[in-house]
Short mmCIF file of C-alpha atoms and ligand atoms in Angstrom, two decimals:
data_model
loop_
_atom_site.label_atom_id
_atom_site.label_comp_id
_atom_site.label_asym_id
_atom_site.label_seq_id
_atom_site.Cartn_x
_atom_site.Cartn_y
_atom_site.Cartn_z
CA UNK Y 842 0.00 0.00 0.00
CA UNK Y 843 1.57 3.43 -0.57
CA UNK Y 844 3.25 5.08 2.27
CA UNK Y 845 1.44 8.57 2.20
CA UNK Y 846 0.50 11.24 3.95
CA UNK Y 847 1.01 15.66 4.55
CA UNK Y 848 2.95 17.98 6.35
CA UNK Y 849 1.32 18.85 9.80
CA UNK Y 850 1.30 21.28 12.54
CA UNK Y 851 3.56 19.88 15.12
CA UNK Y 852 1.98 22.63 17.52
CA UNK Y 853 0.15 20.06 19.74
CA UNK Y 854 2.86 17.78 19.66
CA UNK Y 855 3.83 13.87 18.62
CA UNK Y 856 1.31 11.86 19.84
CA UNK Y 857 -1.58 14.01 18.47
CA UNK Y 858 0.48 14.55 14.93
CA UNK Y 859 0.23 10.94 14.57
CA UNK Y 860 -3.36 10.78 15.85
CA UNK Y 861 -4.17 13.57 13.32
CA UNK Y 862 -1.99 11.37 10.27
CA UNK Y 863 -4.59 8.68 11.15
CA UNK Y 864 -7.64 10.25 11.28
CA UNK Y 865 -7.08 11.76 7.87
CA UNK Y 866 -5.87 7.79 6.77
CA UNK Y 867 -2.39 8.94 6.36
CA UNK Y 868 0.61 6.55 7.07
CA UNK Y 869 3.29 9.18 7.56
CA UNK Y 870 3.52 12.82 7.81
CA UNK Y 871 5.82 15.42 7.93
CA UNK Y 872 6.35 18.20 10.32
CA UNK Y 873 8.79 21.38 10.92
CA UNK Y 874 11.56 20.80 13.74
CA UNK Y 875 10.41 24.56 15.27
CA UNK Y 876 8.86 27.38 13.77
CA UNK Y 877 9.52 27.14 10.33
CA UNK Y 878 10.49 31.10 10.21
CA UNK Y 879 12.09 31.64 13.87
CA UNK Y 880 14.54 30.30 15.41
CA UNK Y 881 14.12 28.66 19.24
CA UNK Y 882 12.44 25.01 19.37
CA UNK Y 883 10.30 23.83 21.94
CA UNK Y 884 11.50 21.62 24.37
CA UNK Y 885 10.38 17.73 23.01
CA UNK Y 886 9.21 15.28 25.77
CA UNK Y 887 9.75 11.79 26.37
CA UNK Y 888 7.22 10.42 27.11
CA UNK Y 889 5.11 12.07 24.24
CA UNK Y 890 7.91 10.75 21.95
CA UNK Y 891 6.71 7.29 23.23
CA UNK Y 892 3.62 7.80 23.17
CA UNK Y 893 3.80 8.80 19.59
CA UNK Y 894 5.80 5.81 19.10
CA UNK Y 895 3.27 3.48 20.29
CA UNK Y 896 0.53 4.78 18.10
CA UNK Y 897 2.29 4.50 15.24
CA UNK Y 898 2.39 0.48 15.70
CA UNK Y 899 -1.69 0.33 16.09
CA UNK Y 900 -1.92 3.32 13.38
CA UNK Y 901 0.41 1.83 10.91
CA UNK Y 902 2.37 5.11 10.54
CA UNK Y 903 5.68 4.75 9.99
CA UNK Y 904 8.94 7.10 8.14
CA UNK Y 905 7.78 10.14 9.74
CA UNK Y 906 9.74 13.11 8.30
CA UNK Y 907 10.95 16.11 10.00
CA UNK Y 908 11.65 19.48 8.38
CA UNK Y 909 14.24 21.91 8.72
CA UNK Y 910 12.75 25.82 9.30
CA UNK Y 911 13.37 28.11 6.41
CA UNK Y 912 15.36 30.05 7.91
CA UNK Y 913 18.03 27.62 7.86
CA UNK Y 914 20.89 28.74 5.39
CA UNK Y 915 23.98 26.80 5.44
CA UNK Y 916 25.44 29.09 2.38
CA UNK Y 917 24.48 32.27 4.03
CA UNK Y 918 26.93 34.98 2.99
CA UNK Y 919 26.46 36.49 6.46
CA UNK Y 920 28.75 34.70 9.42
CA UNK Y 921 25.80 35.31 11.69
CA UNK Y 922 23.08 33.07 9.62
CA UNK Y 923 25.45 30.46 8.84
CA UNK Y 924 26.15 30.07 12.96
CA UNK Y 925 22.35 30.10 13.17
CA UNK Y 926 22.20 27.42 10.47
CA UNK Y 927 25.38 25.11 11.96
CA UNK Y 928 23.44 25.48 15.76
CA UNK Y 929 20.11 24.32 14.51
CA UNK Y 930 21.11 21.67 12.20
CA UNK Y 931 23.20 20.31 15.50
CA UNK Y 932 20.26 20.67 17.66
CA UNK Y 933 17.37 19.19 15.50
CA UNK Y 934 19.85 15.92 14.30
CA UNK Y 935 20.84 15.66 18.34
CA UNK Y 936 16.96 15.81 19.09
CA UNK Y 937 15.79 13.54 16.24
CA UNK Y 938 17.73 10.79 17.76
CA UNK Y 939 14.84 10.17 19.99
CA UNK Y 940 12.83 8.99 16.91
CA UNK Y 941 13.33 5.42 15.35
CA UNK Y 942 13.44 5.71 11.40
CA UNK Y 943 12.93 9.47 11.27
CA UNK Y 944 14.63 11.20 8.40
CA UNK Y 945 15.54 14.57 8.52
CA UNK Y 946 14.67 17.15 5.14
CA UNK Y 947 16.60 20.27 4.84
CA UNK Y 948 16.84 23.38 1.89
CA UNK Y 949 20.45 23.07 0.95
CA UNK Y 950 20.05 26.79 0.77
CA UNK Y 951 20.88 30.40 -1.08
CA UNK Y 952 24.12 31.47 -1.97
CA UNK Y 953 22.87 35.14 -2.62
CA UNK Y 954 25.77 36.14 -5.00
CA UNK Y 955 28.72 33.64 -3.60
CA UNK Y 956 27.95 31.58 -6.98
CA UNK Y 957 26.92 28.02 -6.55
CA UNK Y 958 30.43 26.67 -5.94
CA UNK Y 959 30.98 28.42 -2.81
CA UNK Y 960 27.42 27.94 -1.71
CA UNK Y 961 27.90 23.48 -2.26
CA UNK Y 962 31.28 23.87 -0.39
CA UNK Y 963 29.59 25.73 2.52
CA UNK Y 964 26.32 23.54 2.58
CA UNK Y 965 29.12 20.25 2.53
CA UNK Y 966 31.17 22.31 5.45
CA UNK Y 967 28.10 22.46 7.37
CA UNK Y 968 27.25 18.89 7.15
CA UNK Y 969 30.87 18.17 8.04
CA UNK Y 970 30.71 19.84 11.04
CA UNK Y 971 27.76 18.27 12.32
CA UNK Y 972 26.99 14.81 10.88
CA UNK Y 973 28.51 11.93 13.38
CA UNK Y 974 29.36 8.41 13.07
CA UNK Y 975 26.85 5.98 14.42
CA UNK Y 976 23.86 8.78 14.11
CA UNK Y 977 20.80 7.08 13.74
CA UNK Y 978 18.60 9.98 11.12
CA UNK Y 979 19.11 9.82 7.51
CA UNK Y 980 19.60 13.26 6.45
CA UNK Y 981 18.03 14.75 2.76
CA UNK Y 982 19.09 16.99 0.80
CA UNK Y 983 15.73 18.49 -0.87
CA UNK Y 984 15.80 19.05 -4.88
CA UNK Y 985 15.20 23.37 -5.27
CA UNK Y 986 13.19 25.22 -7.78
CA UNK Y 987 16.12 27.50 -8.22
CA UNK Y 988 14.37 30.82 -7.38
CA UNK Y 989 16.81 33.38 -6.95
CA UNK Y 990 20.12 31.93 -6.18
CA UNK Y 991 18.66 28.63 -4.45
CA UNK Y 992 22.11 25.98 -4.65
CA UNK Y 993 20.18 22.20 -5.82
CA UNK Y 994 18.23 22.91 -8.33
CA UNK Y 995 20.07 20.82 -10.65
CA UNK Y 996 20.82 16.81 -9.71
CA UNK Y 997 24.31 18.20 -10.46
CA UNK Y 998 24.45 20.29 -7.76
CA UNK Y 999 23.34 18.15 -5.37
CA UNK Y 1000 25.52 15.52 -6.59
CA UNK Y 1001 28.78 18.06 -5.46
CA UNK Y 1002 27.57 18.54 -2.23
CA UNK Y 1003 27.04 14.78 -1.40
CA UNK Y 1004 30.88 14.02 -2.87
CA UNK Y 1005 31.96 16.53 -0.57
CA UNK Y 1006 30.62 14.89 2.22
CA UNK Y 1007 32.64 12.93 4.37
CA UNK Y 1008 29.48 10.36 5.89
CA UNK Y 1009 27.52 10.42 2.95
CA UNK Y 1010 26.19 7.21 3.51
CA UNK Y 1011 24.17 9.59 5.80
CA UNK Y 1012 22.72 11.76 3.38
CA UNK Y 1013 19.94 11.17 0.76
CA UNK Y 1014 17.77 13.58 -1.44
CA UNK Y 1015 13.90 13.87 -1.32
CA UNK Y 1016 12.61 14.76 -4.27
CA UNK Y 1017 9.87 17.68 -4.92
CA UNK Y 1018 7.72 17.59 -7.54
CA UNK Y 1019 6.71 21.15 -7.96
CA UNK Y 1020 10.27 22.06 -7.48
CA UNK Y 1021 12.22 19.66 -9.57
CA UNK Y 1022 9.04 20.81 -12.54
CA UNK Y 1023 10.12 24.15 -11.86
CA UNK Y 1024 13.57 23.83 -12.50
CA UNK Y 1025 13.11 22.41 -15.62
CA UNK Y 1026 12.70 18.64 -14.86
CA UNK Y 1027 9.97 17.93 -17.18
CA UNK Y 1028 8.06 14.99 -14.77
CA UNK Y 1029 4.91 15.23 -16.74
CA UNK Y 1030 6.20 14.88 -20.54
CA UNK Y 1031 9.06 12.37 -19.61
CA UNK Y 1032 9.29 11.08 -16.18
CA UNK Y 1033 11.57 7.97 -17.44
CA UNK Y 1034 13.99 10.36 -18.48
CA UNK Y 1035 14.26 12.57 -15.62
CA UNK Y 1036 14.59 9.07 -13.38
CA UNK Y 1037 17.89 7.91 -16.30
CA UNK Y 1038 19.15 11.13 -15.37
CA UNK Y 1039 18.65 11.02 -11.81
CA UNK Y 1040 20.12 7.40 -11.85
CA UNK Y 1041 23.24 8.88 -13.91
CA UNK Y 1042 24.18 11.76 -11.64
CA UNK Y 1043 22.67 10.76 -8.08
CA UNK Y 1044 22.23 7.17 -8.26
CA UNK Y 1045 18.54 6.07 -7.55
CA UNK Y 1046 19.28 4.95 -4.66
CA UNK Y 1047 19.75 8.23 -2.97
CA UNK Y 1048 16.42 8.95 -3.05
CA UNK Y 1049 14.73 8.34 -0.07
CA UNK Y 1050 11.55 10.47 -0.22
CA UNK Y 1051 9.41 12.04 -2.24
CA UNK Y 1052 7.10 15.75 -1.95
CA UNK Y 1053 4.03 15.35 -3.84
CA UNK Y 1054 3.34 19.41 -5.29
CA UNK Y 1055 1.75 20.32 -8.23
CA UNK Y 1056 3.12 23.67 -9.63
CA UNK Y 1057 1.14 26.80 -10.26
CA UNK Y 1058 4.32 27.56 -12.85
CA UNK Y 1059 5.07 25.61 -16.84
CA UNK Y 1060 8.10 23.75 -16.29
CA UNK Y 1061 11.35 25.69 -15.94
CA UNK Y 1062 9.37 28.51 -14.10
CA UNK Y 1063 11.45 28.76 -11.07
CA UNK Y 1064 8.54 29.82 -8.89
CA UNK Y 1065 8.16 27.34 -6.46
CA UNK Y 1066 4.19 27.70 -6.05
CA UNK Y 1067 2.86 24.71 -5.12
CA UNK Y 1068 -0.93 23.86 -6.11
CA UNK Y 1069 -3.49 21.21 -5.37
CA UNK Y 1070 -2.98 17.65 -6.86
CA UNK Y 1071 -3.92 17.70 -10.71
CA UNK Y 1072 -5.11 21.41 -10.54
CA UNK Y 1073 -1.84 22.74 -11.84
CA UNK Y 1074 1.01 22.70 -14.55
CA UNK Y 1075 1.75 19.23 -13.38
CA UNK Y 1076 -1.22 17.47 -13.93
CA UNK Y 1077 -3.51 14.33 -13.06
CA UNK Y 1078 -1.79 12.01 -15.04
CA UNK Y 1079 2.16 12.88 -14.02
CA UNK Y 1080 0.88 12.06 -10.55
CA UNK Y 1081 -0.04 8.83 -11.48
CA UNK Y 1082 2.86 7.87 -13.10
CA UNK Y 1083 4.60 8.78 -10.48
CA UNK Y 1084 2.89 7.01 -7.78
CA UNK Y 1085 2.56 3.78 -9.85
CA UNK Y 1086 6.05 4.13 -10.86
CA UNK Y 1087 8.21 0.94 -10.05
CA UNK Y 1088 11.15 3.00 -8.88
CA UNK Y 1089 9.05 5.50 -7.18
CA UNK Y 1090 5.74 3.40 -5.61
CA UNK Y 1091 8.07 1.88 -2.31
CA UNK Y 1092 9.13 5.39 -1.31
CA UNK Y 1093 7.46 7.65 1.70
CA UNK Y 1094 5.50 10.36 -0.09
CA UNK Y 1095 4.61 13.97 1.62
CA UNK Y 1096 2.05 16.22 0.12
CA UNK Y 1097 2.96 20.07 0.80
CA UNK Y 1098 -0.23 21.12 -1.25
CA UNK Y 1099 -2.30 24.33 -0.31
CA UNK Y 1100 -4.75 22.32 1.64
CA UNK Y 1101 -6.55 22.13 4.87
CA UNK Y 1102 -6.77 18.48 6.39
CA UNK Y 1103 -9.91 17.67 4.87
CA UNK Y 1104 -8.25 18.77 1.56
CA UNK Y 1105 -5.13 16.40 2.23
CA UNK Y 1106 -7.46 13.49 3.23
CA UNK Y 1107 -9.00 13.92 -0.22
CA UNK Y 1108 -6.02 13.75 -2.03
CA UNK Y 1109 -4.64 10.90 -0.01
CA UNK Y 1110 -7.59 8.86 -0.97
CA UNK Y 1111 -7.04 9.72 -4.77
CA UNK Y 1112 -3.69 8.88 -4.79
CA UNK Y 1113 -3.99 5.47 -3.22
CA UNK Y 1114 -6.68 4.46 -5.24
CA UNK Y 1115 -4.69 6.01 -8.34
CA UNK Y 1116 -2.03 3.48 -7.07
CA UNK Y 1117 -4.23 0.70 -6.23
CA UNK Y 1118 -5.87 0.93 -9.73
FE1 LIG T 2092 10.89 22.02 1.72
FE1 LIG T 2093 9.09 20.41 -0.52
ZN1 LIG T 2094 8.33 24.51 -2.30
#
């Protein structure tokens, strides 16, 4: 059955995130580590941690996926946002330890005029610094739409980050729809040939996850607006290839779609039985 389910408000913590996933007939979810444009996080408690972990045996839930805040820019050009970016990717993979089989999905980030070189050796630096051996999290590196000077847009990109990283056994990519379309990935005309290429330059087995986005933008667009499922540049029938795709169908997917959760549980149910069918 496919593993799917939404990003959710982490505001009333793990338990109830996972409650919510169920409700909706999710079997994962996604949620933001702390505010996804401050800085502090809240403190995260054991015993809601268990609890959470408990459900997800009865609920079936499973690969939950946390994400980094915005804010987070490991290619800043100021020192001062960089530190911020080195002390919160430390604290959220030292946190995330308390969760079995939680991955952790991060914007490789801006370079804002450093050019992309400098930006993939500062993104690897930071990953350096606080990857360790024997840490449990799988980190991912998430494909960009490349608005404005956004380093990942291209599998290249990515690909020069990971080879400068010294665990990289650690690190995977998840894959966004709307922002791989944007960058000029054309999922919907060819999706076997943006998987060859993928293969070529990342190796297929780097790809751990997948955001399901359709795009408000044609392909190349460099937006990043995501839309409903099948309401945008995307389309229906990309999403279906994509979901019933043989490389693709075993992954964790994460819609990040302008919805409410009555809007996600819709488009959960039309995926699976997209998948199913
Ligand atoms: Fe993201
Ligand atoms: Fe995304
Ligand atoms: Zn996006």
């Amino acid at each position: 059955m496919l593993r799917i389910g939404c990003h959710l408000s982490s505001s009333k913590g793990f338990l109830a995130m996972s409650q919510t996933a169920e409700s909706i007939g999710a079997a994962t979810f996604q949620f933001f580590t702390r505010n996804p444009r401050g800085g502090a996080a809240k403190d995260w408690l054991q015993e809601d941690v268990d609890a959470m972990k408990e459900h997800f045996g009865t609920a079936g839930i499973a690969s939950p996926l946390a994400h980094a805040p915005y804010t987070l820019n490991a290619c800043a050009k100021e020192e001062r946002t960089r530190a911020f970016a080195l002390e919160t990717l430390a604290d959220d993979l030292r946190r995330l330890e308390m969760i079995p089989g939680v991955m952790y999905n991060f914007h490789p980030g801006s370079h804002v005029g450093q050019g992309a070189e400098e930006g993939i050796r500062l993104i690897a630096d930071a990953l350096n610094r606080t990857l360790w051996e024997g840490m449990h999290t799988v980190v991912l590196l998430e494909t960009m739409a490349g608005k404005g000077t956004e380093v990942g847009r291209s599998f290249e990109e990515l690909r020069a980050v990971i080879d400068r990283v010294e665990l990289s056994d650690r690190v995977g990519i998840c894959l966004d729809t709307c922002h791989v379309w944007d960058g000029g990935y054309d999922i919907a005309g060819d999706l076997e040939r943006v998987l060859e290429e993928f293969e070529q330059v990342l190796g297929l087995s780097r790809l751990r996850a997948v955001h399901l986005n359709d795009s408000m933008n044609p392909c190349g667009a460099r937006k990043d607006r995501h839309q409903k499922i099948g309401q945008g540049c995307i389309g229906m029938e990309a999403f279906r290839g994509i979901v019933t795709h043989p490389k693709l169908r075993e992954l964790p997917f994460y819609l990040e779609t302008p919805n409410e959760l009555d809007g996600y549980q819709a488009e959960i149910q039309l995926l699976r039985a997209m998948a199913d069918g």
